[in-house]
Amino acid sequence: MTTTTTDGPTAAAGQVTVLGLGDMGSAIARTLVDRGYRTTVWNRTASKSAPLVDAGATAAATAAEAVAASPLVVVCLLDSTAVDEVLGSVDAAIAGKVLVNLTSGSPSQARANERWARERGAEYLDGKIMRDPPYVGTPNIMFPFSGSRSAFEAHESTLQVLGSIAYHGEDAGLAAVEFMAQVAVAYELLIGFLHALRLVQAEGVDVAEFAERIAGSVVAYPPLLLSIGKAVKSGECPPDLGSLNVQAALMDDMISHRESIGVEAMRMRQVKELMDDRIAGGHGEQGFSSLFELLAKRR
Ligand code: NDP
């Protein structure tokens, strides 16, 4: 995987088409206009192109007309249903273009889009967006890409204008894999955090002050994440956070404490179940990372 960051205005900017002018598509088109790209825009609700036209973009009457205007076509729509509808209306006009789809979606949708483009003589890059519209055009927004390597290399300097970028490989689904995994980690972490806030509030502790202390203690997590990643890759799971035998001894107290103050204990019960399962299998001397072994079969 290669990662690069935005490097300021591009001197010899080219032509780009942007399909979709919601909050994100508008931020992308606006950034391209501001960096000197000859930008053609199209949106289902045509009125949304007005601010961009005022800024210097050209509005096309149809998606196919917009696609015809530029060698590089960026799509940023609500979801895959919208992408299918818009690309359906473009159809053969995509031949010879590089199609960059930044719409959120699954790996299988990305792979289907890649086939669609290839069958029509276009190159396909799938990209995902990992932050909000105000960060577009800064290094503080990440765009993972996957798909055509030659398309990525040919348009890397343009893509860098949007933010920090990383190329994950020729399989068009890999950017979506990265996106979904990153989003999943965020949700899992944050729902755990919300449970902890519920717990401390139930005990009369100030939740904002507790949040400050947690913000201070999460700096210890990056080394732990790296060592867990290595442990899972090697299959050797040393007693990170102590052995499972020791960790499991705490779980009943964790669960009963939550239940005694009326806080949902479902997540702790799941952790305990996994630890007990591992210990019963003779792996009690291993660490937390060894729970990984049980996660594939629990669908
Ligand atoms: P918006 O709701 O602001 O815009 C949605 C866009 O999709 C509009 O251009 C809308 O057109 C178009 N659209 C919806 N359905 C259709 C359809 N059937 N046919 C044609 N066009 C359609 O969403 P965002 O711009 O915020 O998001 C765009 C993508 O970016 C999403 O996939 C989102 O997950 C992703 N993203 C957004 C982030 C954010 O914070 N906003 C952060 C990270 C990713 P119309 O104007 O006519 O309704």
CSV table of C-alpha atoms and ligand atoms in Angstrom, one decimal:
chain,number,residue,atom,x,y,z
A,1,MET,CA,0.0,0.0,0.0
A,2,THR,CA,1.3,3.5,-0.8
A,3,THR,CA,0.2,6.6,1.1
A,4,THR,CA,0.7,10.2,0.0
A,5,THR,CA,-0.7,13.5,1.3
A,6,THR,CA,-2.0,16.6,-0.4
A,7,ASP,CA,0.7,18.9,-1.6
A,8,GLY,CA,-1.0,22.2,-2.4
A,9,PRO,CA,-2.2,23.7,-5.6
A,10,THR,CA,-1.4,21.9,-8.8
A,11,ALA,CA,0.4,24.0,-11.4
A,12,ALA,CA,-0.7,22.2,-14.6
A,13,ALA,CA,-4.3,21.3,-13.6
A,14,GLY,CA,-6.4,19.3,-16.0
A,15,GLN,CA,-10.0,18.5,-16.7
A,16,VAL,CA,-12.3,16.7,-14.3
A,17,THR,CA,-16.0,15.9,-14.2
A,18,VAL,CA,-17.9,15.5,-11.0
A,19,LEU,CA,-21.2,13.7,-10.9
A,20,GLY,CA,-23.2,14.3,-7.8
A,21,LEU,CA,-23.3,17.7,-5.9
A,22,GLY,CA,-24.5,16.8,-2.5
A,23,ASP,CA,-22.4,18.1,0.5
A,24,MET,CA,-19.5,15.9,-0.4
A,25,GLY,CA,-19.6,16.1,-4.2
A,26,SER,CA,-19.9,19.9,-3.9
A,27,ALA,CA,-16.8,20.0,-1.6
A,28,ILE,CA,-14.9,17.9,-4.1
A,29,ALA,CA,-15.9,20.0,-7.1
A,30,ARG,CA,-15.2,23.2,-5.2
A,31,THR,CA,-11.7,22.1,-4.3
A,32,LEU,CA,-11.0,21.1,-7.9
A,33,VAL,CA,-12.2,24.5,-9.2
A,34,ASP,CA,-10.2,26.3,-6.5
A,35,ARG,CA,-7.0,24.4,-7.5
A,36,GLY,CA,-7.4,25.4,-11.1
A,37,TYR,CA,-9.0,22.3,-12.7
A,38,ARG,CA,-11.4,22.8,-15.5
A,39,THR,CA,-14.3,21.2,-13.8
A,40,THR,CA,-17.6,20.0,-15.3
A,41,VAL,CA,-20.4,19.2,-12.9
A,42,TRP,CA,-23.7,17.5,-13.1
A,43,ASN,CA,-26.4,16.8,-10.4
A,44,ARG,CA,-29.8,15.3,-10.6
A,45,THR,CA,-31.2,18.4,-9.0
A,46,ALA,CA,-29.7,20.9,-11.4
A,47,SER,CA,-30.0,24.0,-9.1
A,48,LYS,CA,-27.2,22.6,-6.8
A,49,SER,CA,-24.6,23.4,-9.6
A,50,ALA,CA,-25.3,27.1,-9.4
A,51,PRO,CA,-22.7,28.0,-6.6
A,52,LEU,CA,-20.1,25.9,-8.5
A,53,VAL,CA,-20.8,27.6,-11.8
A,54,ASP,CA,-20.4,30.9,-10.0
A,55,ALA,CA,-17.0,29.7,-8.8
A,56,GLY,CA,-15.9,28.8,-12.3
A,57,ALA,CA,-17.2,25.2,-13.0
A,58,THR,CA,-19.2,24.3,-16.1
A,59,ALA,CA,-22.6,22.7,-15.6
A,60,ALA,CA,-23.7,19.9,-18.0
A,61,ALA,CA,-27.3,19.2,-18.9
A,62,THR,CA,-26.9,15.4,-18.5
A,63,ALA,CA,-24.6,13.0,-16.8
A,64,ALA,CA,-23.5,11.6,-20.2
A,65,GLU,CA,-22.7,15.1,-21.4
A,66,ALA,CA,-20.6,15.8,-18.3
A,67,VAL,CA,-18.7,12.5,-18.7
A,68,ALA,CA,-17.9,13.4,-22.3
A,69,ALA,CA,-16.2,16.6,-21.2
A,70,SER,CA,-13.3,15.2,-19.2
A,71,PRO,CA,-10.9,12.2,-19.2
A,72,LEU,CA,-11.3,11.8,-15.4
A,73,VAL,CA,-14.8,11.3,-14.0
A,74,VAL,CA,-15.4,11.5,-10.2
A,75,VAL,CA,-18.7,10.1,-9.0
A,76,CYS,CA,-20.0,11.0,-5.5
A,77,LEU,CA,-23.6,10.0,-4.9
A,78,LEU,CA,-25.7,8.9,-2.0
A,79,ASP,CA,-25.4,5.2,-2.4
A,80,SER,CA,-25.0,2.3,-4.9
A,81,THR,CA,-28.6,2.6,-6.1
A,82,ALA,CA,-27.9,6.2,-7.2
A,83,VAL,CA,-24.6,5.1,-8.8
A,84,ASP,CA,-26.3,2.4,-10.8
A,85,GLU,CA,-29.0,4.8,-12.0
A,86,VAL,CA,-26.5,7.5,-13.0
A,87,LEU,CA,-24.0,5.2,-14.7
A,88,GLY,CA,-26.9,3.5,-16.5
A,89,SER,CA,-27.8,6.8,-18.1
A,90,VAL,CA,-24.1,7.4,-19.0
A,91,ASP,CA,-23.5,3.9,-20.4
A,92,ALA,CA,-21.2,3.9,-23.6
A,93,ALA,CA,-20.1,7.5,-23.0
A,94,ILE,CA,-17.7,6.2,-20.3
A,95,ALA,CA,-15.5,4.5,-23.0
A,96,GLY,CA,-11.9,5.7,-22.8
A,97,LYS,CA,-12.4,7.5,-19.4
A,98,VAL,CA,-11.1,6.9,-15.9
A,99,LEU,CA,-14.0,6.5,-13.6
A,100,VAL,CA,-13.4,7.2,-9.9
A,101,ASN,CA,-16.3,6.3,-7.7
A,102,LEU,CA,-16.1,7.9,-4.2
A,103,THR,CA,-19.6,6.8,-3.2
A,104,SER,CA,-19.7,4.7,0.1
A,105,GLY,CA,-20.5,1.1,-0.6
A,106,SER,CA,-19.4,-2.5,-0.2
A,107,PRO,CA,-16.5,-4.4,-1.8
A,108,SER,CA,-18.8,-6.4,-4.0
A,109,GLN,CA,-20.4,-3.2,-5.3
A,110,ALA,CA,-17.0,-1.8,-6.1
A,111,ARG,CA,-16.0,-5.0,-8.0
A,112,ALA,CA,-19.3,-4.9,-9.9
A,113,ASN,CA,-18.6,-1.3,-10.9
A,114,GLU,CA,-15.1,-2.3,-12.0
A,115,ARG,CA,-16.6,-4.9,-14.3
A,116,TRP,CA,-19.2,-2.4,-15.6
A,117,ALA,CA,-16.4,0.0,-16.5
A,118,ARG,CA,-14.1,-2.6,-18.0
A,119,GLU,CA,-16.9,-3.9,-20.3
A,120,ARG,CA,-17.3,-0.4,-21.6
A,121,GLY,CA,-13.6,0.3,-22.2
A,122,ALA,CA,-13.1,2.5,-19.2
A,123,GLU,CA,-10.6,2.2,-16.3
A,124,TYR,CA,-12.0,2.0,-12.8
A,125,LEU,CA,-10.8,3.3,-9.4
A,126,ASP,CA,-12.8,2.8,-6.3
A,127,GLY,CA,-12.3,5.4,-3.5
A,128,LYS,CA,-13.8,5.9,-0.1
A,129,ILE,CA,-13.9,9.0,2.0
A,130,MET,CA,-12.9,9.0,5.6
A,131,ARG,CA,-14.0,12.4,7.0
A,132,ASP,CA,-16.5,15.2,6.5
A,133,PRO,CA,-16.8,17.7,3.6
A,134,PRO,CA,-15.1,20.6,5.3
A,135,TYR,CA,-11.8,18.6,5.4
A,136,VAL,CA,-11.8,18.0,1.6
A,137,GLY,CA,-8.7,19.7,0.2
A,138,THR,CA,-6.7,19.3,3.4
A,139,PRO,CA,-4.3,16.5,4.6
A,140,ASN,CA,-6.8,15.7,7.4
A,141,ILE,CA,-9.1,13.6,5.2
A,142,MET,CA,-8.1,10.1,4.0
A,143,PHE,CA,-9.1,8.6,0.7
A,144,PRO,CA,-8.2,4.9,0.3
A,145,PHE,CA,-8.2,3.8,-3.4
A,146,SER,CA,-8.1,0.5,-5.2
A,147,GLY,CA,-8.6,-0.7,-8.7
A,148,SER,CA,-6.6,0.2,-11.8
A,149,ARG,CA,-3.0,0.9,-10.9
A,150,SER,CA,-2.3,2.7,-14.1
A,151,ALA,CA,-5.3,5.0,-13.6
A,152,PHE,CA,-4.2,5.7,-10.0
A,153,GLU,CA,-0.6,6.5,-11.1
A,154,ALA,CA,-1.8,8.7,-14.0
A,155,HIS,CA,-4.2,10.7,-11.8
A,156,GLU,CA,-2.3,10.6,-8.5
A,157,SER,CA,-1.5,14.3,-8.4
A,158,THR,CA,-5.2,15.2,-9.0
A,159,LEU,CA,-6.4,12.8,-6.4
A,160,GLN,CA,-3.9,14.2,-3.9
A,161,VAL,CA,-5.6,17.6,-4.3
A,162,LEU,CA,-8.6,16.1,-2.4
A,163,GLY,CA,-6.6,15.1,0.7
A,164,SER,CA,-4.3,12.3,1.9
A,165,ILE,CA,-4.6,9.2,-0.4
A,166,ALA,CA,-3.5,5.6,-0.2
A,167,TYR,CA,-3.5,2.9,-2.9
A,168,HIS,CA,-4.5,-0.6,-1.6
A,169,GLY,CA,-4.2,-2.7,-4.7
A,170,GLU,CA,-5.7,-3.8,-8.0
A,171,ASP,CA,-8.7,-5.6,-6.5
A,172,ALA,CA,-11.3,-2.8,-6.8
A,173,GLY,CA,-13.0,-4.0,-3.5
A,174,LEU,CA,-10.0,-3.3,-1.3
A,175,ALA,CA,-10.7,0.4,-0.7
A,176,ALA,CA,-14.2,-0.6,0.6
A,177,VAL,CA,-12.7,-3.3,2.7
A,178,GLU,CA,-10.4,-0.7,4.3
A,179,PHE,CA,-13.3,1.8,4.7
A,180,MET,CA,-15.7,-0.8,6.3
A,181,ALA,CA,-13.0,-2.1,8.7
A,182,GLN,CA,-12.0,1.4,9.8
A,183,VAL,CA,-15.6,2.4,10.3
A,184,ALA,CA,-16.3,-0.8,12.2
A,185,VAL,CA,-13.4,-0.2,14.6
A,186,ALA,CA,-14.8,3.3,15.2
A,187,TYR,CA,-18.3,2.1,16.0
A,188,GLU,CA,-17.1,-0.8,18.2
A,189,LEU,CA,-14.8,1.5,20.2
A,190,LEU,CA,-17.4,4.2,20.5
A,191,ILE,CA,-20.3,2.0,21.6
A,192,GLY,CA,-17.9,0.5,24.2
A,193,PHE,CA,-17.2,4.1,25.3
A,194,LEU,CA,-20.9,5.0,25.5
A,195,HIS,CA,-21.5,1.9,27.7
A,196,ALA,CA,-18.7,3.1,30.0
A,197,LEU,CA,-20.2,6.6,30.2
A,198,ARG,CA,-23.5,5.1,31.2
A,199,LEU,CA,-21.7,3.1,33.9
A,200,VAL,CA,-19.8,6.1,35.4
A,201,GLN,CA,-22.9,8.3,35.2
A,202,ALA,CA,-24.9,5.6,37.0
A,203,GLU,CA,-22.3,5.8,39.8
A,204,GLY,CA,-22.5,9.6,40.0
A,205,VAL,CA,-19.3,10.3,38.2
A,206,ASP,CA,-19.1,13.3,35.9
A,207,VAL,CA,-19.1,11.9,32.3
A,208,ALA,CA,-17.3,14.8,30.7
A,209,GLU,CA,-14.5,14.6,33.3
A,210,PHE,CA,-14.3,10.8,32.7
A,211,ALA,CA,-14.1,11.4,29.0
A,212,GLU,CA,-11.1,13.7,29.5
A,213,ARG,CA,-9.4,10.9,31.4
A,214,ILE,CA,-10.1,8.4,28.7
A,215,ALA,CA,-8.8,10.8,26.1
A,216,GLY,CA,-5.6,10.8,28.1
A,217,SER,CA,-5.4,7.0,28.4
A,218,VAL,CA,-6.1,6.0,24.8
A,219,VAL,CA,-2.6,7.2,23.9
A,220,ALA,CA,-1.5,3.8,25.3
A,221,TYR,CA,-3.6,2.0,22.7
A,222,PRO,CA,-1.5,2.3,19.5
A,223,PRO,CA,1.3,0.0,20.7
A,224,LEU,CA,-1.3,-2.5,21.9
A,225,LEU,CA,-3.0,-2.4,18.5
A,226,LEU,CA,0.3,-3.1,16.8
A,227,SER,CA,1.2,-6.0,19.0
A,228,ILE,CA,-2.2,-7.5,18.6
A,229,GLY,CA,-1.9,-7.2,14.8
A,230,LYS,CA,1.4,-9.0,15.0
A,231,ALA,CA,0.1,-11.7,17.3
A,232,VAL,CA,-2.9,-12.4,15.0
A,233,LYS,CA,-0.7,-12.5,11.9
A,234,SER,CA,1.8,-14.9,13.5
A,235,GLY,CA,-0.8,-17.0,15.3
A,236,GLU,CA,1.3,-16.7,18.5
A,237,CYS,CA,-0.8,-14.9,21.2
A,238,PRO,CA,1.4,-13.9,24.2
A,239,PRO,CA,-0.4,-12.8,27.3
A,240,ASP,CA,-1.1,-9.2,26.3
A,241,LEU,CA,-3.2,-7.5,29.1
A,242,GLY,CA,-2.3,-10.6,31.1
A,243,SER,CA,-3.3,-14.2,30.4
A,244,LEU,CA,-6.9,-15.1,29.7
A,245,ASN,CA,-7.0,-17.0,32.9
A,246,VAL,CA,-6.3,-13.8,34.8
A,247,GLN,CA,-8.5,-11.6,32.7
A,248,ALA,CA,-11.5,-14.0,32.9
A,249,ALA,CA,-11.4,-13.9,36.7
A,250,LEU,CA,-12.5,-10.2,36.4
A,251,MET,CA,-15.4,-10.8,34.0
A,252,ASP,CA,-18.1,-11.9,36.5
A,253,ASP,CA,-17.4,-8.7,38.5
A,254,MET,CA,-17.6,-6.6,35.4
A,255,ILE,CA,-20.9,-8.1,34.5
A,256,SER,CA,-22.5,-8.1,37.9
A,257,HIS,CA,-21.4,-4.5,38.5
A,258,ARG,CA,-23.2,-3.4,35.3
A,259,GLU,CA,-26.3,-5.4,36.2
A,260,SER,CA,-26.4,-4.0,39.7
A,261,ILE,CA,-26.6,-0.4,38.5
A,262,GLY,CA,-28.9,-1.0,35.6
A,263,VAL,CA,-26.4,-0.8,32.8
A,264,GLU,CA,-26.5,-3.1,29.7
A,265,ALA,CA,-24.0,-5.9,30.2
A,266,MET,CA,-24.4,-7.7,26.8
A,267,ARG,CA,-21.0,-6.7,25.5
A,268,MET,CA,-19.2,-7.9,28.6
A,269,ARG,CA,-21.1,-11.2,28.5
A,270,GLN,CA,-19.9,-11.7,25.0
A,271,VAL,CA,-16.2,-11.0,26.0
A,272,LYS,CA,-16.6,-13.5,28.9
A,273,GLU,CA,-18.1,-16.1,26.7
A,274,LEU,CA,-15.2,-15.9,24.3
A,275,MET,CA,-12.6,-16.0,27.1
A,276,ASP,CA,-14.3,-19.0,28.7
A,277,ASP,CA,-14.5,-20.8,25.3
A,278,ARG,CA,-10.7,-20.2,24.8
A,279,ILE,CA,-9.8,-21.3,28.3
A,280,ALA,CA,-12.0,-24.5,27.9
A,281,GLY,CA,-10.0,-25.2,24.8
A,282,GLY,CA,-6.7,-25.2,26.8
A,283,HIS,CA,-5.5,-21.7,25.8
A,284,GLY,CA,-5.9,-19.9,29.1
A,285,GLU,CA,-2.2,-18.8,29.1
A,286,GLN,CA,-2.6,-16.9,25.9
A,287,GLY,CA,-3.6,-13.2,25.7
A,288,PHE,CA,-6.7,-11.3,24.6
A,289,SER,CA,-5.5,-11.5,20.9
A,290,SER,CA,-6.2,-15.2,20.9
A,291,LEU,CA,-10.0,-14.5,21.0
A,292,PHE,CA,-9.5,-13.8,17.3
A,293,GLU,CA,-9.5,-17.5,16.7
A,294,LEU,CA,-13.2,-17.7,17.7
A,295,LEU,CA,-14.5,-14.9,15.6
A,296,ALA,CA,-14.7,-16.6,12.2
A,297,LYS,CA,-17.2,-19.2,13.3
A,298,ARG,CA,-19.6,-16.8,15.2
A,299,ARG,CA,-21.6,-15.5,12.2
B,1,NDP,P1,-25.9,14.1,0.1
B,1,NDP,O1,-27.2,13.5,0.6
B,1,NDP,O2,-25.6,15.5,0.5
B,1,NDP,O3,-26.0,14.1,-1.5
B,1,NDP,C1,-26.4,12.9,-2.2
B,1,NDP,C2,-26.2,13.1,-3.6
B,1,NDP,O4,-26.6,11.9,-4.3
B,1,NDP,C3,-26.9,14.3,-4.3
B,1,NDP,O5,-26.1,14.7,-5.3
B,1,NDP,C4,-28.2,13.6,-4.8
B,1,NDP,O6,-28.8,14.3,-5.8
B,1,NDP,C5,-27.6,12.3,-5.3
B,1,NDP,N1,-28.5,11.2,-5.5
B,1,NDP,C6,-29.2,10.5,-4.6
B,1,NDP,N2,-30.0,9.6,-5.2
B,1,NDP,C7,-29.8,9.8,-6.5
B,1,NDP,C8,-30.4,9.1,-7.6
B,1,NDP,N3,-31.2,8.1,-7.5
B,1,NDP,N4,-30.0,9.5,-8.9
B,1,NDP,C9,-29.1,10.5,-9.0
B,1,NDP,N5,-28.5,11.2,-8.0
B,1,NDP,C10,-28.9,10.8,-6.7
B,1,NDP,O7,-24.7,13.1,0.5
B,1,NDP,P2,-23.2,13.5,0.6
B,1,NDP,O8,-22.8,14.3,-0.6
B,1,NDP,O9,-22.9,13.9,1.9
B,1,NDP,O10,-22.5,12.0,0.4
B,1,NDP,C11,-22.1,11.5,-0.8
B,1,NDP,C12,-21.3,10.2,-0.5
B,1,NDP,O11,-20.2,10.6,0.3
B,1,NDP,C13,-22.1,9.1,0.3
B,1,NDP,O12,-21.8,7.9,-0.3
B,1,NDP,C14,-21.6,9.3,1.7
B,1,NDP,O13,-21.6,8.1,2.4
B,1,NDP,C15,-20.1,9.7,1.4
B,1,NDP,N6,-19.5,10.4,2.5
B,1,NDP,C16,-20.1,11.5,3.0
B,1,NDP,C17,-19.6,12.1,4.2
B,1,NDP,C18,-20.3,13.3,4.7
B,1,NDP,O14,-19.9,13.7,5.9
B,1,NDP,N7,-21.2,14.0,4.1
B,1,NDP,C19,-18.4,11.6,4.8
B,1,NDP,C20,-17.8,10.4,4.2
B,1,NDP,C21,-18.4,9.8,3.1
B,1,NDP,P3,-29.9,15.4,-5.5
B,1,NDP,O15,-29.2,16.6,-5.2
B,1,NDP,O16,-30.6,15.5,-6.8
B,1,NDP,O17,-30.8,14.8,-4.4
